[in-house]
Amino acid sequence: MGSGIRVGVLGSAGKVGQAIVAAIEAADDLTFTVGVDKGESLQAFVDSDTAVVVDFTHPSAVMDNLEFLIGNGIHAVVGTTGFTEERLDQVRTWLSDNPAVGVLIAPNFAIGAVLSMRFAAQAARFYESVEVIELHHPHKADAPSGTAYRTAKLIGEARTEAGLGPVPDATTDELDGARGGVVDGVHVHAVRLAGLVAHQEVILGTEGETLTIRHDSLDRTSFAPGVLLGVREIGERPGLTVGLEQLMDL
Ligand SMILES: NC(=O)C1=CN([C@@H]2O[C@H](COP(=O)(O)OP(=O)(O)OC[C@H]3O[C@@H](n4cnc5c(N)ncnc54)[C@H](OP(=O)(O)O)[C@@H]3O)[C@@H](O)[C@H]2O)C=CC1
Ligand SMILES: O=C(O)C1=N[C@H](C(=O)O)C[C@H](O)C1
């Protein structure tokens, strides 16, 4: 048996899963145990004495995965998207029956994406208008991205706290979807384009000026340092942690 934290990966054959397996294998303080992909048994994590599982699968699969992992006392670091408030509450319920287990769920593990969410929330109170545009590869299942959804929620909260009203918008006649989706009063637009990985712009505007906060993940290795930070910390953080920023001392 190797040394260090024993880590497995769910969705190990996927685009992000492959990058995470490589990063775990390259880390001196971690031991890669087993990868599990669609159609394979989660029991492999129990049999291999895995302490932490990283999940990059699919929104339709992640809840069953978490129920199994928590029930078997295995910590989880989750990048898979699709977490509504109801889903987070369900995870909290499972964790309350297994209080020693830690689960970290983060919409984005790229350090710059986490910073850009924080910057957008900080800037929000100074601007009358704001919209979010996320741009991704065309194989992505969900729209808008988990990151854009979370960014819009943070901006919405900051606007409410600052006493700002609705963003100005005189649209009365629109093609369905032309103004995007609306999350907490913030318009969110999703672009799907071959050649892209994961990108986001938050555009803020007020009298005579705009501010654009942009982040680009140019390669899926951008998610690895954040995931490994989560893997190293989650064993010491029982319960549910939402967002990598909780571990970044921002
Ligand atoms: N939080 C973050 O920083 C990031 C989050 N993501 C999110 O991670 C998820 C995966 O993204 P990505 O790697 O691009 O997607 P991929 O489709 O490339 O990879 C997902 C992998 O999981 C497999 N899979 C599907 N269902 C299961 C299951 N029940 N058990 C085990 N494996 C399963 C898929 O198999 P098959 O192909 O056969 O269906 C595939 O191999 C998405 O929700 C995405 O939004 C992505 C990047 C960063
Ligand atoms: O599917 C992806 O690729 C990504 N998904 C996450 C999201 O939905 O925010 C994170 C990143 O944008 C890449």
Short mmCIF file of C-alpha atoms and ligand atoms in Angstrom, two decimals:
data_model
loop_
_atom_site.label_atom_id
_atom_site.label_comp_id
_atom_site.label_asym_id
_atom_site.label_seq_id
_atom_site.Cartn_x
_atom_site.Cartn_y
_atom_site.Cartn_z
CA MET A 1 0.00 0.00 0.00
CA GLY A 2 1.39 3.47 -0.96
CA SER A 3 1.65 6.42 1.43
CA GLY A 4 -0.58 9.45 1.94
CA ILE A 5 -4.29 10.02 1.54
CA ARG A 6 -5.97 7.25 -0.47
CA VAL A 7 -7.95 8.91 -3.26
CA GLY A 8 -10.32 7.49 -5.88
CA VAL A 9 -12.03 9.16 -8.84
CA LEU A 10 -15.60 8.86 -10.09
CA GLY A 11 -15.91 9.71 -13.77
CA SER A 12 -12.25 8.75 -14.18
CA ALA A 13 -12.54 8.26 -17.96
CA GLY A 14 -14.12 11.70 -18.46
CA LYS A 15 -12.47 14.90 -19.59
CA VAL A 16 -11.86 16.30 -16.11
CA GLY A 17 -11.60 12.88 -14.43
CA GLN A 18 -8.54 12.00 -16.52
CA ALA A 19 -6.79 15.25 -15.54
CA ILE A 20 -7.56 14.60 -11.87
CA VAL A 21 -6.24 11.01 -11.95
CA ALA A 22 -2.98 12.31 -13.47
CA ALA A 23 -2.69 15.03 -10.80
CA ILE A 24 -3.27 12.56 -7.96
CA GLU A 25 -0.70 10.16 -9.39
CA ALA A 26 1.83 13.00 -9.62
CA ALA A 27 1.34 14.11 -5.98
CA ASP A 28 3.80 12.67 -3.43
CA ASP A 29 1.33 12.91 -0.53
CA LEU A 30 -1.59 11.15 -2.30
CA THR A 31 -2.17 7.58 -3.45
CA PHE A 32 -4.52 6.92 -6.36
CA THR A 33 -6.62 3.87 -5.50
CA VAL A 34 -9.19 3.25 -8.22
CA GLY A 35 -11.15 4.98 -10.95
CA VAL A 36 -14.84 4.21 -11.47
CA ASP A 37 -16.78 5.22 -14.56
CA LYS A 38 -20.31 4.69 -15.88
CA GLY A 39 -21.60 1.14 -15.33
CA GLU A 40 -18.91 0.21 -12.81
CA SER A 41 -19.50 -0.58 -9.15
CA LEU A 42 -18.92 1.98 -6.40
CA GLN A 43 -18.01 -0.95 -4.13
CA ALA A 44 -14.48 -0.67 -5.62
CA PHE A 45 -13.89 2.36 -3.36
CA VAL A 46 -14.78 0.36 -0.24
CA ASP A 47 -12.73 -2.64 -1.35
CA SER A 48 -9.68 -0.45 -2.01
CA ASP A 49 -9.91 1.32 1.37
CA THR A 50 -10.33 4.70 -0.33
CA ALA A 51 -10.56 7.68 2.07
CA VAL A 52 -11.59 10.44 -0.38
CA VAL A 53 -13.43 10.19 -3.71
CA VAL A 54 -13.40 12.97 -6.30
CA ASP A 55 -16.61 13.11 -8.41
CA PHE A 56 -16.69 14.60 -11.93
CA THR A 57 -19.57 12.66 -13.47
CA HIS A 58 -22.99 14.00 -14.46
CA PRO A 59 -25.78 15.89 -12.66
CA SER A 60 -28.04 12.83 -13.10
CA ALA A 61 -25.53 10.53 -11.34
CA VAL A 62 -23.97 12.57 -8.58
CA MET A 63 -26.70 12.25 -5.92
CA ASP A 64 -26.68 8.43 -5.98
CA ASN A 65 -22.88 8.56 -5.81
CA LEU A 66 -22.95 10.81 -2.76
CA GLU A 67 -25.53 8.71 -0.95
CA PHE A 68 -23.28 5.67 -1.37
CA LEU A 69 -20.05 7.44 -0.39
CA ILE A 70 -21.48 9.15 2.70
CA GLY A 71 -23.20 5.93 3.79
CA ASN A 72 -19.86 4.13 3.56
CA GLY A 73 -17.92 6.77 5.51
CA ILE A 74 -15.96 8.04 2.49
CA HIS A 75 -15.22 11.78 2.14
CA ALA A 76 -16.11 13.42 -1.19
CA VAL A 77 -14.80 16.31 -3.28
CA VAL A 78 -17.42 17.09 -5.90
CA GLY A 79 -17.05 19.14 -9.08
CA THR A 80 -20.13 17.79 -10.82
CA THR A 81 -22.76 20.48 -11.35
CA GLY A 82 -26.52 20.56 -10.82
CA PHE A 83 -26.69 21.35 -7.11
CA THR A 84 -29.96 23.09 -6.23
CA GLU A 85 -30.75 24.14 -2.65
CA GLU A 86 -32.93 21.00 -2.38
CA ARG A 87 -30.00 18.78 -3.38
CA LEU A 88 -27.70 20.49 -0.88
CA ASP A 89 -30.30 19.93 1.85
CA GLN A 90 -30.50 16.25 0.94
CA VAL A 91 -26.71 15.96 1.24
CA ARG A 92 -26.87 17.66 4.67
CA THR A 93 -29.48 15.11 5.77
CA TRP A 94 -27.27 12.17 4.73
CA LEU A 95 -24.32 13.81 6.50
CA SER A 96 -26.27 14.29 9.71
CA ASP A 97 -26.58 10.48 9.88
CA ASN A 98 -22.82 10.15 9.20
CA PRO A 99 -21.30 13.11 11.09
CA ALA A 100 -17.64 12.15 10.62
CA VAL A 101 -17.85 12.45 6.82
CA GLY A 102 -16.83 15.60 4.93
CA VAL A 103 -18.20 16.66 1.53
CA LEU A 104 -16.90 19.60 -0.49
CA ILE A 105 -19.06 20.72 -3.42
CA ALA A 106 -17.69 23.51 -5.61
CA PRO A 107 -19.09 24.83 -8.90
CA ASN A 108 -15.58 25.67 -10.06
CA PHE A 109 -12.17 24.47 -8.82
CA ALA A 110 -10.07 26.87 -10.93
CA ILE A 111 -8.48 29.42 -8.61
CA GLY A 112 -9.14 32.31 -11.02
CA ALA A 113 -12.79 31.39 -11.38
CA VAL A 114 -13.22 31.47 -7.61
CA LEU A 115 -11.48 34.86 -7.46
CA SER A 116 -13.58 36.23 -10.32
CA MET A 117 -16.80 35.25 -8.50
CA ARG A 118 -15.55 37.10 -5.43
CA PHE A 119 -14.54 40.17 -7.50
CA ALA A 120 -17.94 40.24 -9.22
CA ALA A 121 -19.73 40.17 -5.86
CA GLN A 122 -17.48 42.98 -4.58
CA ALA A 123 -18.10 45.14 -7.65
CA ALA A 124 -21.86 44.55 -7.84
CA ARG A 125 -23.00 47.31 -5.50
CA PHE A 126 -21.24 50.01 -7.56
CA TYR A 127 -23.05 49.27 -10.85
CA GLU A 128 -26.59 49.82 -12.06
CA SER A 129 -26.40 47.02 -14.64
CA VAL A 130 -24.81 43.58 -14.72
CA GLU A 131 -25.05 40.51 -16.94
CA VAL A 132 -23.18 37.18 -16.95
CA ILE A 133 -22.01 35.45 -20.12
CA GLU A 134 -20.58 31.94 -19.82
CA LEU A 135 -18.94 30.19 -22.76
CA HIS A 136 -18.22 26.43 -22.86
CA HIS A 137 -17.40 23.47 -25.09
CA PRO A 138 -20.48 22.01 -26.85
CA HIS A 139 -20.41 18.69 -24.92
CA LYS A 140 -21.63 20.35 -21.73
CA ALA A 141 -24.97 18.98 -20.44
CA ASP A 142 -26.16 21.87 -18.28
CA ALA A 143 -26.90 25.51 -19.06
CA PRO A 144 -26.21 27.86 -17.53
CA SER A 145 -23.00 26.55 -16.00
CA GLY A 146 -22.85 25.93 -12.26
CA THR A 147 -20.31 28.74 -12.06
CA ALA A 148 -22.57 31.24 -13.83
CA TYR A 149 -25.50 30.24 -11.63
CA ARG A 150 -23.44 30.76 -8.47
CA THR A 151 -21.95 34.02 -9.78
CA ALA A 152 -25.41 35.41 -10.51
CA LYS A 153 -26.64 34.41 -7.04
CA LEU A 154 -23.68 36.14 -5.36
CA ILE A 155 -24.26 39.28 -7.44
CA GLY A 156 -27.99 39.19 -6.67
CA GLU A 157 -27.28 38.93 -2.94
CA ALA A 158 -24.81 41.83 -3.09
CA ARG A 159 -27.30 44.00 -4.98
CA THR A 160 -30.07 43.26 -2.50
CA GLU A 161 -27.76 44.02 0.43
CA ALA A 162 -26.83 47.34 -1.23
CA GLY A 163 -30.50 48.22 -1.74
CA LEU A 164 -30.25 48.22 -5.54
CA GLY A 165 -33.46 47.68 -7.50
CA PRO A 166 -33.91 45.68 -10.70
CA VAL A 167 -31.41 46.22 -13.51
CA PRO A 168 -32.70 48.69 -16.12
CA ASP A 169 -34.21 46.89 -19.13
CA ALA A 170 -36.85 48.31 -21.48
CA THR A 171 -37.31 45.08 -23.46
CA THR A 172 -40.98 44.51 -24.27
CA ASP A 173 -40.66 42.51 -27.46
CA GLU A 174 -38.28 39.57 -27.45
CA LEU A 175 -37.49 36.30 -29.17
CA ASP A 176 -37.75 33.60 -26.48
CA GLY A 177 -34.37 33.28 -24.78
CA ALA A 178 -32.82 36.34 -26.40
CA ARG A 179 -32.29 37.97 -23.01
CA GLY A 180 -30.97 34.74 -21.50
CA GLY A 181 -32.08 33.10 -18.26
CA VAL A 182 -32.61 35.13 -15.10
CA VAL A 183 -31.06 34.09 -11.77
CA ASP A 184 -31.86 36.32 -8.80
CA GLY A 185 -32.60 39.22 -11.15
CA VAL A 186 -29.35 38.78 -13.12
CA HIS A 187 -29.48 37.85 -16.82
CA VAL A 188 -27.25 34.87 -17.66
CA HIS A 189 -26.30 33.90 -21.23
CA ALA A 190 -24.80 30.55 -22.26
CA VAL A 191 -22.65 30.10 -25.38
CA ARG A 192 -21.67 26.58 -26.58
CA LEU A 193 -18.82 26.55 -29.09
CA ALA A 194 -16.36 23.98 -30.43
CA GLY A 195 -12.81 24.86 -29.41
CA LEU A 196 -13.75 26.37 -26.03
CA VAL A 197 -13.07 24.85 -22.60
CA ALA A 198 -14.67 27.02 -19.84
CA HIS A 199 -14.91 30.80 -19.85
CA GLN A 200 -16.98 33.49 -18.17
CA GLU A 201 -17.47 37.24 -18.39
CA VAL A 202 -19.30 39.39 -15.91
CA ILE A 203 -20.07 42.77 -17.47
CA LEU A 204 -21.04 45.58 -15.12
CA GLY A 205 -22.19 48.99 -16.31
CA THR A 206 -23.09 52.40 -15.00
CA GLU A 207 -23.08 55.98 -16.27
CA GLY A 208 -20.21 56.38 -18.74
CA GLU A 209 -18.28 53.18 -17.93
CA THR A 210 -18.27 49.40 -17.91
CA LEU A 211 -16.16 46.87 -16.04
CA THR A 212 -15.56 43.36 -17.43
CA ILE A 213 -14.35 40.54 -15.18
CA ARG A 214 -13.25 37.61 -17.33
CA HIS A 215 -11.85 34.21 -16.49
CA ASP A 216 -10.63 31.55 -18.95
CA SER A 217 -9.89 27.91 -18.23
CA LEU A 218 -7.74 27.08 -21.25
CA ASP A 219 -7.06 23.52 -20.13
CA ARG A 220 -8.70 21.11 -17.66
CA THR A 221 -5.47 20.99 -15.66
CA SER A 222 -6.71 24.36 -14.31
CA PHE A 223 -9.12 22.47 -12.05
CA ALA A 224 -6.50 20.15 -10.51
CA PRO A 225 -4.81 22.37 -7.87
CA GLY A 226 -8.19 23.32 -6.37
CA VAL A 227 -9.35 19.71 -6.34
CA LEU A 228 -6.15 18.55 -4.64
CA LEU A 229 -6.52 21.33 -2.05
CA GLY A 230 -10.01 19.97 -1.33
CA VAL A 231 -8.75 16.39 -1.14
CA ARG A 232 -6.07 17.35 1.39
CA GLU A 233 -8.49 19.32 3.60
CA ILE A 234 -11.80 17.50 3.46
CA GLY A 235 -10.89 14.83 6.01
CA GLU A 236 -10.55 17.61 8.60
CA ARG A 237 -13.86 19.28 7.66
CA PRO A 238 -16.81 17.08 8.58
CA GLY A 239 -20.19 18.14 7.20
CA LEU A 240 -20.94 20.02 3.99
CA THR A 241 -18.64 22.72 2.61
CA VAL A 242 -19.91 24.63 -0.44
CA GLY A 243 -17.39 26.53 -2.56
CA LEU A 244 -13.60 26.30 -2.78
CA GLU A 245 -13.35 29.85 -1.40
CA GLN A 246 -14.05 28.39 2.07
CA LEU A 247 -10.58 26.77 1.90
CA MET A 248 -8.72 29.69 0.32
CA ASP A 249 -8.54 32.23 3.15
CA LEU A 250 -9.96 35.00 0.90
N1 LIG B 1 -16.44 22.18 -10.52
C1 LIG B 1 -15.56 22.30 -11.51
O1 LIG B 1 -14.50 22.93 -11.37
C2 LIG B 1 -15.85 21.65 -12.83
C3 LIG B 1 -17.00 20.95 -12.98
N2 LIG B 1 -17.23 20.27 -14.13
C4 LIG B 1 -18.43 19.45 -14.13
O2 LIG B 1 -18.02 18.08 -13.97
C5 LIG B 1 -18.92 17.22 -14.65
C6 LIG B 1 -18.13 16.34 -15.63
O3 LIG B 1 -17.52 17.15 -16.61
P1 LIG B 1 -16.64 16.51 -17.79
O4 LIG B 1 -15.47 15.80 -17.23
O5 LIG B 1 -16.42 17.61 -18.74
O6 LIG B 1 -17.67 15.47 -18.41
P2 LIG B 1 -17.35 14.11 -19.19
O7 LIG B 1 -18.64 13.69 -19.84
O8 LIG B 1 -16.16 14.26 -20.05
O9 LIG B 1 -16.99 13.08 -18.04
C7 LIG B 1 -17.92 12.50 -17.16
C8 LIG B 1 -17.55 11.05 -16.99
O10 LIG B 1 -18.38 10.49 -15.99
C9 LIG B 1 -18.94 9.28 -16.51
N3 LIG B 1 -20.17 8.99 -15.81
C10 LIG B 1 -21.44 9.34 -16.11
N4 LIG B 1 -22.29 8.83 -15.21
C11 LIG B 1 -21.53 8.14 -14.32
C12 LIG B 1 -21.82 7.37 -13.16
N5 LIG B 1 -23.08 7.18 -12.74
N6 LIG B 1 -20.81 6.79 -12.49
C13 LIG B 1 -19.54 6.92 -12.91
N7 LIG B 1 -19.20 7.64 -14.00
C14 LIG B 1 -20.18 8.24 -14.69
C15 LIG B 1 -19.10 9.56 -17.99
O11 LIG B 1 -19.30 8.36 -18.72
P3 LIG B 1 -20.08 8.44 -20.15
O12 LIG B 1 -19.25 9.34 -21.00
O13 LIG B 1 -20.09 7.00 -20.60
O14 LIG B 1 -21.44 8.99 -19.88
C16 LIG B 1 -17.77 10.23 -18.28
O15 LIG B 1 -16.72 9.30 -18.45
C17 LIG B 1 -19.95 18.14 -15.29
O16 LIG B 1 -21.06 18.29 -14.43
C18 LIG B 1 -19.22 19.48 -15.39
O17 LIG B 1 -20.08 20.60 -15.44
C19 LIG B 1 -16.38 20.31 -15.18
C20 LIG B 1 -15.24 21.03 -15.09
C21 LIG B 1 -14.86 21.75 -13.90
O1 LIG B 2 -18.74 21.46 -17.84
C1 LIG B 2 -17.68 22.12 -17.74
O2 LIG B 2 -16.77 22.06 -18.57
C2 LIG B 2 -17.53 23.02 -16.58
N1 LIG B 2 -18.43 22.96 -15.65
C3 LIG B 2 -18.44 23.74 -14.46
C4 LIG B 2 -19.64 24.66 -14.46
O3 LIG B 2 -20.72 24.27 -14.92
O4 LIG B 2 -19.52 25.79 -13.95
C5 LIG B 2 -17.14 24.44 -14.20
C6 LIG B 2 -16.46 24.95 -15.43
O5 LIG B 2 -17.19 26.02 -15.93
C7 LIG B 2 -16.32 23.86 -16.48
#
